Short mmCIF file of C-alpha atoms (C1' of nucleotides) in Angstrom, two decimals:
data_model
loop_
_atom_site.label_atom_id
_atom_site.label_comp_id
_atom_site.label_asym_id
_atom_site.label_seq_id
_atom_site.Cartn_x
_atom_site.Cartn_y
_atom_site.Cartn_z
CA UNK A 1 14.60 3.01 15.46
CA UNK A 2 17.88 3.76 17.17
CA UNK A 3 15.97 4.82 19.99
CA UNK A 4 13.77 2.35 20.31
CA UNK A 5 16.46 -0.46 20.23
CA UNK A 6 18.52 1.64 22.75
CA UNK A 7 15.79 1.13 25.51
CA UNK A 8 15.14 -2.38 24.62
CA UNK A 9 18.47 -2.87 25.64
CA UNK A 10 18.89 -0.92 28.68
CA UNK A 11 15.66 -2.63 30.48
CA UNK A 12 16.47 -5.98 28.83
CA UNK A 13 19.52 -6.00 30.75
CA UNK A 14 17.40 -4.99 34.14
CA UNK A 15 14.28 -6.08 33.98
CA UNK A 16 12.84 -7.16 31.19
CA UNK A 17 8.91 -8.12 30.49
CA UNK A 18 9.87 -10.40 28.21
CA UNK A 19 11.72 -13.91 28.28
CA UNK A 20 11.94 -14.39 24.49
CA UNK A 21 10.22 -11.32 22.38
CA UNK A 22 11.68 -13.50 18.93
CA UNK A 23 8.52 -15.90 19.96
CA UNK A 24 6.41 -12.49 18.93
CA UNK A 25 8.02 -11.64 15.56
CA UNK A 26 5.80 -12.31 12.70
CA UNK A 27 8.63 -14.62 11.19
CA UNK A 28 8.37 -17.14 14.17
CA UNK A 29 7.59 -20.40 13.76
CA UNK A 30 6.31 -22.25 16.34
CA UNK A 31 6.39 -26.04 17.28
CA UNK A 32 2.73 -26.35 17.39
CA UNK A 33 0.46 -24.54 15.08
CA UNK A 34 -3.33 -23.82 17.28
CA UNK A 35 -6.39 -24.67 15.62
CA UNK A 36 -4.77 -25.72 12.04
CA UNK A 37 -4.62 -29.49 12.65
CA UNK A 38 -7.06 -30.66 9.99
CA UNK A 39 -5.57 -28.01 7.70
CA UNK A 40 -1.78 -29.43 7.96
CA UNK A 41 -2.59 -33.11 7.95
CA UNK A 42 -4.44 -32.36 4.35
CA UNK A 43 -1.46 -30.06 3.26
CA UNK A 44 0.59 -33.32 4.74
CA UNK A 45 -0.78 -35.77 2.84
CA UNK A 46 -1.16 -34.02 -0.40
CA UNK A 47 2.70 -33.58 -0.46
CA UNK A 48 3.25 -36.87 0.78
CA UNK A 49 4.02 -38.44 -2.43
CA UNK A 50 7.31 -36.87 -3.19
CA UNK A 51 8.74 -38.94 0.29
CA UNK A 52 7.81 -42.07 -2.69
CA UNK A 53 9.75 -39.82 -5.32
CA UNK A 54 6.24 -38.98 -7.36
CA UNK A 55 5.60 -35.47 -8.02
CA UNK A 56 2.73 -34.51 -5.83
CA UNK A 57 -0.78 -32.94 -6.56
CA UNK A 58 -0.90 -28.63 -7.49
CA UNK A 59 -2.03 -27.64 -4.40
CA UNK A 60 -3.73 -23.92 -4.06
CA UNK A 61 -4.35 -22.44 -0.22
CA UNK A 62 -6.46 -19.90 0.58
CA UNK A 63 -7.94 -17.49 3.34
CA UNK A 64 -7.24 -14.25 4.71
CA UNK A 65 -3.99 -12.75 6.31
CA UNK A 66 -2.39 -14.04 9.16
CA UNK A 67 -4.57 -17.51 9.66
CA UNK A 68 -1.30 -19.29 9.61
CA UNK A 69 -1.28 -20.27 5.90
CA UNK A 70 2.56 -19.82 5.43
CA UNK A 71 3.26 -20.87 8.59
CA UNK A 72 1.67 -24.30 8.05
CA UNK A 73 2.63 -24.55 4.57
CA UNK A 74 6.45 -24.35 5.86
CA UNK A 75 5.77 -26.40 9.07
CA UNK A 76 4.42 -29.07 6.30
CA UNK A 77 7.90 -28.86 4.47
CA UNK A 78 10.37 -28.63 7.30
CA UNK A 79 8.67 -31.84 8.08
CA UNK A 80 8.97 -33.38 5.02
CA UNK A 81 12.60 -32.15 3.70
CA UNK A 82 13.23 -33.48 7.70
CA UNK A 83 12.41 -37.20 6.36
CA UNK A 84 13.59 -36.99 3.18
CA UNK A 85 16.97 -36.50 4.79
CA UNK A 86 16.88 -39.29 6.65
CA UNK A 87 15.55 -41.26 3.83
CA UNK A 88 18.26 -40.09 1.66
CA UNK A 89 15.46 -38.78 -0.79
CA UNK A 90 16.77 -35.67 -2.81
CA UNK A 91 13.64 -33.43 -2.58
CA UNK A 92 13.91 -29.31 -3.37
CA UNK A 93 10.99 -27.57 -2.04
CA UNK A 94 11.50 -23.65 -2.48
CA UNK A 95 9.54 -21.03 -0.77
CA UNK A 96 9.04 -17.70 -2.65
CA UNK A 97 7.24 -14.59 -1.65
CA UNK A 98 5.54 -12.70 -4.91
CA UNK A 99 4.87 -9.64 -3.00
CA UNK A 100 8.37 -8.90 -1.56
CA UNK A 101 10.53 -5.83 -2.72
CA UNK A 102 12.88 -8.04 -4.35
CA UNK A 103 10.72 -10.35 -6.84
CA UNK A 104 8.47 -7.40 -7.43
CA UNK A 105 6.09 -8.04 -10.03
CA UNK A 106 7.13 -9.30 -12.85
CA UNK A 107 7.97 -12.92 -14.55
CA UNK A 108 11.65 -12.11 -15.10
CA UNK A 109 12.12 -11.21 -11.45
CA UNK A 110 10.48 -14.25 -9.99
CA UNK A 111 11.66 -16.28 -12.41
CA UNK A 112 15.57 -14.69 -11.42
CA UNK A 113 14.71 -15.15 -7.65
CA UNK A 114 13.80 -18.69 -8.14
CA UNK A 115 17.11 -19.51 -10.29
CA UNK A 116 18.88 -17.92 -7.44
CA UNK A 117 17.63 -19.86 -4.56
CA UNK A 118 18.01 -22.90 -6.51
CA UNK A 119 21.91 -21.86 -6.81
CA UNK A 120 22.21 -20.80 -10.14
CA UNK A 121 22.96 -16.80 -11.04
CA UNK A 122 20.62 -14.32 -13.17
CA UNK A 123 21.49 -10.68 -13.69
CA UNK A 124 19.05 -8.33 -12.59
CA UNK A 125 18.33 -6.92 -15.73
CA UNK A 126 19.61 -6.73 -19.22
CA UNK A 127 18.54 -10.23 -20.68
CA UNK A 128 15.61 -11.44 -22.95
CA UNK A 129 13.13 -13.14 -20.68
CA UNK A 130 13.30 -15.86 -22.49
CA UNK A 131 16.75 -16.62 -21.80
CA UNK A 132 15.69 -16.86 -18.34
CA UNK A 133 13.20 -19.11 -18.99
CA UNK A 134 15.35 -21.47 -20.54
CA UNK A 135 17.80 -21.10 -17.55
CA UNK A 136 15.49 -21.89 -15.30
CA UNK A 137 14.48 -25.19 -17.02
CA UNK A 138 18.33 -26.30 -17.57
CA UNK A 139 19.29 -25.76 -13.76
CA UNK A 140 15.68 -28.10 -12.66
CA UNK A 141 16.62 -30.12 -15.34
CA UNK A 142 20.14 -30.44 -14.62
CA UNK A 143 19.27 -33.60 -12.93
CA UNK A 144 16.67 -36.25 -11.93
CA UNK A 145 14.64 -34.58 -8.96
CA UNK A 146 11.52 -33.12 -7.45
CA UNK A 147 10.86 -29.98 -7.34
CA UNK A 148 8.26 -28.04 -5.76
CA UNK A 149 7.67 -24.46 -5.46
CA UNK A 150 6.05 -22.76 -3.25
CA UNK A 151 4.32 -19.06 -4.50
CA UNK A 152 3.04 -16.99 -1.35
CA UNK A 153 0.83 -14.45 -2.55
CA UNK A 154 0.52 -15.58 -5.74
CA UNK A 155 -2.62 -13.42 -6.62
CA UNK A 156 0.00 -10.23 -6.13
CA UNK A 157 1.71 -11.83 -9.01
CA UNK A 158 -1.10 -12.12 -11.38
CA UNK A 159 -2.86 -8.63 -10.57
CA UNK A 160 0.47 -7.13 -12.42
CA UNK A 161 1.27 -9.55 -14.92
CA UNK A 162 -1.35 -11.97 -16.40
CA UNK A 163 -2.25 -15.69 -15.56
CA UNK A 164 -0.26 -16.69 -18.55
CA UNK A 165 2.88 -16.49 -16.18
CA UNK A 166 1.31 -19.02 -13.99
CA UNK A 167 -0.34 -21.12 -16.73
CA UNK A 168 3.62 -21.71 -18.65
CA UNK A 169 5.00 -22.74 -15.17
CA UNK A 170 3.12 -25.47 -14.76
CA UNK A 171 2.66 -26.60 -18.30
CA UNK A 172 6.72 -26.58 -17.73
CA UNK A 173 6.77 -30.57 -16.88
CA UNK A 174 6.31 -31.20 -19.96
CA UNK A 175 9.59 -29.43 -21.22
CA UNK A 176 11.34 -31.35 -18.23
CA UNK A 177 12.59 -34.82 -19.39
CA UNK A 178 14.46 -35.80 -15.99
CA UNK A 179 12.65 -33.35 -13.04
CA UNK A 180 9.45 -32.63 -12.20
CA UNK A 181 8.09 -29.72 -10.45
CA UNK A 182 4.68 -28.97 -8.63
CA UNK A 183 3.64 -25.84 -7.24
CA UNK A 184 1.40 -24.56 -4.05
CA UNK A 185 0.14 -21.69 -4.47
CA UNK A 186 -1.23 -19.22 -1.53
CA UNK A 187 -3.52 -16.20 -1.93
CA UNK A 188 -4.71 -14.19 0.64
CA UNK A 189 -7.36 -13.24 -2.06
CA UNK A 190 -9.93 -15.95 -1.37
CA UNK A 191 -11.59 -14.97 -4.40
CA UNK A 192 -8.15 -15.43 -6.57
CA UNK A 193 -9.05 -19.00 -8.44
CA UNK A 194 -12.55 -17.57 -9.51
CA UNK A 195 -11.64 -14.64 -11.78
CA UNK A 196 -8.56 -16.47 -13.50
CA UNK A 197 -7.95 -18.41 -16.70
CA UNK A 198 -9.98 -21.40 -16.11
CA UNK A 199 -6.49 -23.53 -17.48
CA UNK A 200 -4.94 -22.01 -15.00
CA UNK A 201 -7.55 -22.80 -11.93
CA UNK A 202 -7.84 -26.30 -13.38
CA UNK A 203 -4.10 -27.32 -12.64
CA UNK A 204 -3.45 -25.26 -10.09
CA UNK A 205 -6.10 -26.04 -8.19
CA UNK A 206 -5.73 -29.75 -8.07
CA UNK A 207 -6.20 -29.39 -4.45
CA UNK A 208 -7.61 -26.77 -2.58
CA UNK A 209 -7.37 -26.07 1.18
CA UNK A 210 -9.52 -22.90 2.68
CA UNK A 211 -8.04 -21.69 5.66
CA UNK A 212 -10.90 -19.93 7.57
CA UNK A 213 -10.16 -17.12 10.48
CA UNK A 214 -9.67 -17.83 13.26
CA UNK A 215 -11.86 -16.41 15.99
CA UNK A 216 -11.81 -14.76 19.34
CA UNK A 217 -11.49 -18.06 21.35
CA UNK A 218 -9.13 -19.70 19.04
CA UNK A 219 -6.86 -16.10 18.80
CA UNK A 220 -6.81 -16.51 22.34
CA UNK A 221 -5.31 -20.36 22.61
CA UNK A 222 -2.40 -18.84 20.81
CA UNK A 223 -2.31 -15.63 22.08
CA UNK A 224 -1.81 -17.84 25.30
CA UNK A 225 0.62 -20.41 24.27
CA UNK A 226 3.18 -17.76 22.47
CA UNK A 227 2.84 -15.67 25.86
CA UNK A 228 3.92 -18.54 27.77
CA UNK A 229 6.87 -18.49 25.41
CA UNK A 230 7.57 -14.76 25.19
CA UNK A 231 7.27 -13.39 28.37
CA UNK A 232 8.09 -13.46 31.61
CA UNK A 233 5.62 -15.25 34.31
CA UNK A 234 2.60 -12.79 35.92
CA UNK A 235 3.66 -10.13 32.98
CA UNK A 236 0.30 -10.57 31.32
CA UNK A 237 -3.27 -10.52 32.92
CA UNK A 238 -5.85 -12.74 30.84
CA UNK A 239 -7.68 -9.63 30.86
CA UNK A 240 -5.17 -8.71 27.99
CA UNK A 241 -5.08 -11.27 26.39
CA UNK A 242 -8.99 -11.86 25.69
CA UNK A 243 -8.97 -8.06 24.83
CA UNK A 244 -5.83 -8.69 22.40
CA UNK A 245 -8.02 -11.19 21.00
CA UNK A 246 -11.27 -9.37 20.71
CA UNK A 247 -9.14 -6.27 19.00
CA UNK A 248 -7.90 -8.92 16.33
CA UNK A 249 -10.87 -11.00 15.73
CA UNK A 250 -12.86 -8.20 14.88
CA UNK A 251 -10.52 -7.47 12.16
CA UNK A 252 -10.73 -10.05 10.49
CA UNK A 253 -9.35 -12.58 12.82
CA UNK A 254 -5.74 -11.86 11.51
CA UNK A 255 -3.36 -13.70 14.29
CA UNK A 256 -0.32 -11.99 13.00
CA UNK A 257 -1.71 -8.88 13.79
CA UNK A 258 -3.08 -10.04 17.17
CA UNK A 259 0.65 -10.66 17.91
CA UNK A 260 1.99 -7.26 16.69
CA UNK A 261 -0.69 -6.28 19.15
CA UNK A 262 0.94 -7.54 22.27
CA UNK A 263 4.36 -7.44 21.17
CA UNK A 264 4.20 -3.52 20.89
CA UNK A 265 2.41 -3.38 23.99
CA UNK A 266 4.76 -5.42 25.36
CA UNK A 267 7.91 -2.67 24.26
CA UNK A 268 5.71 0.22 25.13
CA UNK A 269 4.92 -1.20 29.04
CA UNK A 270 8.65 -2.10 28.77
CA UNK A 271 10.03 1.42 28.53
CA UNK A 272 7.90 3.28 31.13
CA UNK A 273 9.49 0.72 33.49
CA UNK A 274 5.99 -1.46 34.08
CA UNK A 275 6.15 -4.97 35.86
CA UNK A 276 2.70 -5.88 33.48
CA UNK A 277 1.12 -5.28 30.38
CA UNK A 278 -2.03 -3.13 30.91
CA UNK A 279 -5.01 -2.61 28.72
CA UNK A 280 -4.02 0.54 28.22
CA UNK A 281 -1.01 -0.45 26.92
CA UNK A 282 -2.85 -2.49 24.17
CA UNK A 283 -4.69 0.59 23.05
CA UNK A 284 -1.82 2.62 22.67
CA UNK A 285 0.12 0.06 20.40
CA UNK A 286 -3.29 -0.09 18.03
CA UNK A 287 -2.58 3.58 17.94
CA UNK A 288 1.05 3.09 17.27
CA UNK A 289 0.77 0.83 14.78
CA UNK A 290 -1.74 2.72 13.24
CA UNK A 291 0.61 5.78 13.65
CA UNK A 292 3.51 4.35 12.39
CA UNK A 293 1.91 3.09 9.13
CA UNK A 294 0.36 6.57 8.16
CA UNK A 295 3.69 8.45 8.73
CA UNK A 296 5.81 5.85 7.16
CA UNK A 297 3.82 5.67 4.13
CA UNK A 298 3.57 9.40 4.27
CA UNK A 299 7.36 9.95 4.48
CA UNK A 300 8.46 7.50 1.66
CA UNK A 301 5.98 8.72 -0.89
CA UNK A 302 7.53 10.23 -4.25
CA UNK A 303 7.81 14.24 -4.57
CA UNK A 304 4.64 14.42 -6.74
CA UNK A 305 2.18 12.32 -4.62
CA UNK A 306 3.56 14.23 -1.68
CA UNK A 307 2.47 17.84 -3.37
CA UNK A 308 -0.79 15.87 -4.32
CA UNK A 309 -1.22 15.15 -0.96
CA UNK A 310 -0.36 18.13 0.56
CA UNK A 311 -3.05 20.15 -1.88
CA UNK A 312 -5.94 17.40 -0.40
CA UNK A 313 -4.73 18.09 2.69
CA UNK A 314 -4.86 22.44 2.03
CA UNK A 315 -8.23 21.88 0.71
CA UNK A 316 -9.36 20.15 3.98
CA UNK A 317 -8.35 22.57 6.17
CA UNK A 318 -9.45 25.32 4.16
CA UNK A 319 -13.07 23.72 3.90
CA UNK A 320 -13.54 22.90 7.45
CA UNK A 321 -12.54 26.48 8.20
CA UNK A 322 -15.25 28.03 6.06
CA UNK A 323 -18.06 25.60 6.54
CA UNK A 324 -18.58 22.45 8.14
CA UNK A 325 -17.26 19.51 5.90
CA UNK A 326 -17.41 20.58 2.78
CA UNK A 327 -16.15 18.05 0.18
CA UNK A 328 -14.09 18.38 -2.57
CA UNK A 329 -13.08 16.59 -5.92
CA UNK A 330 -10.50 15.82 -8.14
CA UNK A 331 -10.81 18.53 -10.36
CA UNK A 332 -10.10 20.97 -7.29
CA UNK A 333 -7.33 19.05 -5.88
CA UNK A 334 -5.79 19.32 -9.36
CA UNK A 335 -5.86 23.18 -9.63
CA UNK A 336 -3.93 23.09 -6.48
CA UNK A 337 -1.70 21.19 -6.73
CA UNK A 338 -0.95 23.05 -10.09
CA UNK A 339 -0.11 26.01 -8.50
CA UNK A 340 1.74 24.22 -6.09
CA UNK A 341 4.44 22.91 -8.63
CA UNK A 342 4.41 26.20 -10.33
CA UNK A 343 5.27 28.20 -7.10
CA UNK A 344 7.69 25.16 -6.53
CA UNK A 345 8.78 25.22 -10.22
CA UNK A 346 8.32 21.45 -10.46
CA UNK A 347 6.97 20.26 -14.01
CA UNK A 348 3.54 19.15 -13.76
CA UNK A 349 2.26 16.44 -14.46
CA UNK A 350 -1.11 15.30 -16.35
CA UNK A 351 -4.43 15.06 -14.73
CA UNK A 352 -4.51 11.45 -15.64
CA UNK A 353 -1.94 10.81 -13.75
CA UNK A 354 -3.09 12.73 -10.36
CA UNK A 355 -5.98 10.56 -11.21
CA UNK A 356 -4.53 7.65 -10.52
CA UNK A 357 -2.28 9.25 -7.65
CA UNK A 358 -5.55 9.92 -6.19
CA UNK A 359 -6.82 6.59 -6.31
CA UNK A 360 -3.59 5.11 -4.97
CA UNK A 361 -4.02 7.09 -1.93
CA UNK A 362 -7.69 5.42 -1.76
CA UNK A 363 -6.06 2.15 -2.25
CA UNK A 364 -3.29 2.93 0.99
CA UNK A 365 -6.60 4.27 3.08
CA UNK A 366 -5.01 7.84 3.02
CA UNK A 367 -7.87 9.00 1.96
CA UNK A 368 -11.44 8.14 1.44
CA UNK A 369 -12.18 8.73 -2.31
CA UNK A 370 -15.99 7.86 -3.72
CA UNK A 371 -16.80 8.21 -7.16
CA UNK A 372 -19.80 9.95 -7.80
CA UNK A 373 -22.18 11.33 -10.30
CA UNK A 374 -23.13 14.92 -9.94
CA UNK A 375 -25.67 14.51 -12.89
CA UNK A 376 -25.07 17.67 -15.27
CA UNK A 377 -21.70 18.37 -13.42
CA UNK A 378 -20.10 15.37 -14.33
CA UNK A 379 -18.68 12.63 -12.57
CA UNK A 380 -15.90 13.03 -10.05
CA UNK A 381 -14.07 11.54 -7.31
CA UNK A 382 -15.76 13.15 -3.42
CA UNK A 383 -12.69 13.29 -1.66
CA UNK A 384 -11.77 12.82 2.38
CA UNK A 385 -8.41 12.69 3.91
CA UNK A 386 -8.84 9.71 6.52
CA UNK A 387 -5.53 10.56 8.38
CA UNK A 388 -6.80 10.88 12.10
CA UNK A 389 -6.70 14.25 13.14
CA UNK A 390 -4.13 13.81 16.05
CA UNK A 391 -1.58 12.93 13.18
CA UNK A 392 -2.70 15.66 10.53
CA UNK A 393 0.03 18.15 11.90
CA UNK A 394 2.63 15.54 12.26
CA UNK A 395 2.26 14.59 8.81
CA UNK A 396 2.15 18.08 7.43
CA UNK A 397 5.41 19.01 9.11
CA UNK A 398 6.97 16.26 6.95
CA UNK A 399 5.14 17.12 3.89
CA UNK A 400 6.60 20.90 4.74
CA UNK A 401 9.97 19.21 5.43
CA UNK A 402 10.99 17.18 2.37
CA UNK A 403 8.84 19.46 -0.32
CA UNK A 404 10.86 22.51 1.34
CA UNK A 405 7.80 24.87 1.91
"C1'" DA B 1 -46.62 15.34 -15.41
"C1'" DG B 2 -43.91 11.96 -17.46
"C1'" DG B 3 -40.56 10.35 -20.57
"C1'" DT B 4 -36.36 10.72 -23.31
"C1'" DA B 5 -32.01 12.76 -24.71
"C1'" DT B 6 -27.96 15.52 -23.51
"C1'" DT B 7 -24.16 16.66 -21.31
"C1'" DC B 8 -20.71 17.41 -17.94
"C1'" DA B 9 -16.25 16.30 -15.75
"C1'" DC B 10 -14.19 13.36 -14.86
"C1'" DA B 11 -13.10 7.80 -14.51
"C1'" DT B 12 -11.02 4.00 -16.58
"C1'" DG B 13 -8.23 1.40 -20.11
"C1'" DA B 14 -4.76 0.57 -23.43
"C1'" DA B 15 -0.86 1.68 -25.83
"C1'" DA B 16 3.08 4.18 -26.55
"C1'" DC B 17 6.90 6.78 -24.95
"C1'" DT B 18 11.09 8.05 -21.81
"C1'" DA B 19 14.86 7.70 -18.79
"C1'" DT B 20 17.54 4.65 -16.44
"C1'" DT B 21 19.68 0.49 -15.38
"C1'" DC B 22 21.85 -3.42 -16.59
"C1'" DT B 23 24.35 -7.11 -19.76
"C1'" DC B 24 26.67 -8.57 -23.79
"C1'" DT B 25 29.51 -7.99 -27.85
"C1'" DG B 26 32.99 -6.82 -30.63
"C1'" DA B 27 36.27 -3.32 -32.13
"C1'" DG B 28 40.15 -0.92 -30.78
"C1'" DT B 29 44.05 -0.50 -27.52
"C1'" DT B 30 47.70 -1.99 -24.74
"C1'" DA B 31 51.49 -4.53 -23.01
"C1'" DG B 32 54.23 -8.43 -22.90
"C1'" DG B 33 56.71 -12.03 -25.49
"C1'" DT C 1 48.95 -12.31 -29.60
"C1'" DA C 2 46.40 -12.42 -25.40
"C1'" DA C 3 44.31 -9.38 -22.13
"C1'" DC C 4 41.87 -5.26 -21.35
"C1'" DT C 5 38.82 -1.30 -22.11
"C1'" DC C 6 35.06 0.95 -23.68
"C1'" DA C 7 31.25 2.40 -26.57
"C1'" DG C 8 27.10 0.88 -28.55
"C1'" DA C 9 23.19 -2.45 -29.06
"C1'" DG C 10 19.45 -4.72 -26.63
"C1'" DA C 11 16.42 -5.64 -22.85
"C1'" DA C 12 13.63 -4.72 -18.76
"C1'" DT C 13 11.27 -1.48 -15.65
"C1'" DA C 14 8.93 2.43 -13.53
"C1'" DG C 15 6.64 6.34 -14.31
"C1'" DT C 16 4.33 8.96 -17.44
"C1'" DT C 17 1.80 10.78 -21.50
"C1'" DT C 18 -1.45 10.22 -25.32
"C1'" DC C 19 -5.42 8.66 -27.17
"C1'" DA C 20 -9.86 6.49 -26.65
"C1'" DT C 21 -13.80 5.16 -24.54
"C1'" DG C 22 -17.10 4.85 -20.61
"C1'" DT C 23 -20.50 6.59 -17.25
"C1'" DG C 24 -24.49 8.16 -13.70
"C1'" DA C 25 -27.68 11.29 -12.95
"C1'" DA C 26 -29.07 16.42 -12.99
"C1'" DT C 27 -30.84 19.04 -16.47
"C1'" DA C 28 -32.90 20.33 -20.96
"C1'" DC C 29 -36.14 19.23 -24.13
"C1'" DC C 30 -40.22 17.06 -25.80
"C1'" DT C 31 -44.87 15.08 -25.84
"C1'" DG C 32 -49.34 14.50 -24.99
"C1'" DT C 33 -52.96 15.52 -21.45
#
DNA sequence: AGGTATTCACATGAAACTATTCTCTGAGTTAGG
DNA sequence: TAACTCAGAGAATAGTTTCATGTGAATACCTGT
């Protein structure tokens, strides 16, 4: 990263592409939101109540990453703790992320993040949850207010811990005598309120708001407008950006990802010195970005689902040496991966766990991992490493590296 | 031939355990008055 | 006697293990023609 920041600088100071690259970071906020009009006046006048001091509606978003649900969500709020100022109105709306490191996954951490943005103080660890409920309750009750609090991927929350979480929050008003709270919930999961406690869905989903993706023409309005923005006049053809939007829109019409897109394009043309942002460019930052993932993930993984993946990736190499594709299975990857923490005199652990170590690597697209039936020969995982080949030696240098082979 | 039952080699789930981290509490210790 | 220290009790969490149960289809085994 040192590197990378160290060129920003140098050509920033000569002759930079961009004007403002902030306007590209996935935590910008811009004044006007593309395409999401309807969406914010609905999230606008659902809220609008607490401006009259009434607790407002449950209100539950939904649609897939990056079609601006946060970022309208906030916009709404800015707005509204904007007028409440000037209306002298005493109104606490608190964001809260369920899927950052942080809160993690479990009540007592969101719970203790909440307290803490609120201004109270919560150890990290060490005291019955219940204590922390009741400390939460005391500091919203402390005084007559509003409250409203806003979960972003809330369906992270729920996967790990269970809807009962969810369905004591907002039973909580009536253990408030002078506050009230509401809650918003956003899930990127647009199948979240289906397959939940139907209490739950009831009251949370007072309100509901799909957000739908957005698609190649609309990607490209604000692909346009944050260019304008970001960099520097005559820097980027249209060509670029209708391809940026194409590249986005057909997955899954994520904007966010759209703008990562140009951004990194952006850097790369930057440091070879280029007056304009390519096409080319914009191919090689989808191959960054898809580089950068694999390797990080790669590198940060504990010891023992680094051997595991260093015995699927053996057992590829050794089957596409003997025959063409030949695929293996979890029983196989499991022998090897024995022998390799015997040979590395690491204590080994149980097949269910590589099981599941297996299946996490599914989950992270490492690999491609299909159960199937092989009739009298059981039932097993069919196993494929999906790491593109340009990266396997790359990533089997750093397996080498930190396992010390 | 056609139908049914077995059986394999794991998958998948739930519960229980372990090590580690952290707070809180109260007994024992210390130092100052 | 008040302040301080320090060990032990409790609690939460992540990562595992243990135990239990599930499963899809190739194969073995019938059954009647």
């Amino acid at each position: 990263m040192a590197v990378e920041l160290g060129g920003i600088f140098d050509s920033a100071i000569k002759n930079s592409l961009f004007k403002n690259k902030s306007h590209l970071q996935s935590n910008y906020s811009p004044q006007s939101i593309p395409h999401r009009e309807k969406q914010i006046e609905s999230v606008a006048s659902i809220m609008a109540p607490v401006l009259r001091g009434e607790r407002c509606s449950n209100l539950f978003l939904y649609g897939k990453t990056g079609t601006g649900k946060t970022l309208s969500v906030l916009y709404v709020r800015d707005e509204i703790l904007k007028r409440a100022k000037e209306m002298g109105i005493e109104i606490r709306i608190e964001y809260l992320n369920c899927k950052l490191k942080k809160v993690s996954d479990t009540e007592y951490r969101i719970l203790a993040a909440l307290i803490e943005q609120l201004g109270g103080s919560i150890p990290s660890t060490g005291l019955p949850t219940q204590h922390v409920y009741s400390k939460f309750i005391e500091i919203i009750d402390s005084k007559k207010q509003l409250v409203v609090i806003i979960f972003d991927e809330i369906d992270q929350a729920v996967k790990k811990m269970s809807s009962d979480f969810l369905y004591t929050l907002l039973r909580m008003n009536a253990e408030l005598s002078k506050a009230q709270i509401s809650m918003i919930g956003i899930s990127n999961d647009v199948t979240f309120l289906d397959n939940i406690d139907p209490r739950v869905r009831s009251s949370l989903g007072e309100e509901e708001i799909l957000f739908p993706t957005y698609n190649a023409v609309q990607l490209q309005d604000i692909l346009k407008e944050r260019c304008l923005e970001a960099f520097k006049e005559g820097v980027v053809d249209d060509g670029v950006i209708a391809k940026c939007s194409a590249l986005a829109a057909r997955e899954h019409g994520d904007a966010r990802r759209a703008l990562d897109l140009l951004r990194i394009a952006g850097e790369l043309a930057e440091r070879e010195g280029e007056k304009r942002i390519t096409v080319e460019y914009l191919d090689n930052a989808n191959k960054k970005i898809e580089r950068d993932k694999i390797l990080d993930l790669v590198e940060t993984q504990p010891t023992q689902c680094q051997i595991v993946l260093y015995s699927i990736l053996s057992l590829t190499q050794e089957r596409k040496d003997e025959k063409e594709n030949k695929l293996f299975f979890t029983g196989d990857v499991f022998n090897l991966y024995q022998e390799l923490c015997a040979k590395l005199k690491l204590e080994i652990l149980t097949q269910r766990r590589v099981s599941d170590i297996i299946a996490d690597f599914d989950m992270l697209g490492l690999i491609n991992a299909n159960v199937i039936s092989k009739g009298r020969h059981g039932r097993t995982r069919e196993i494929k490493l999906s790491i593109p080949s340009n990266l396997l030696i790359k990533v089997e240098e750093i397996l080498k590296e930190s396992l010390g082979i």
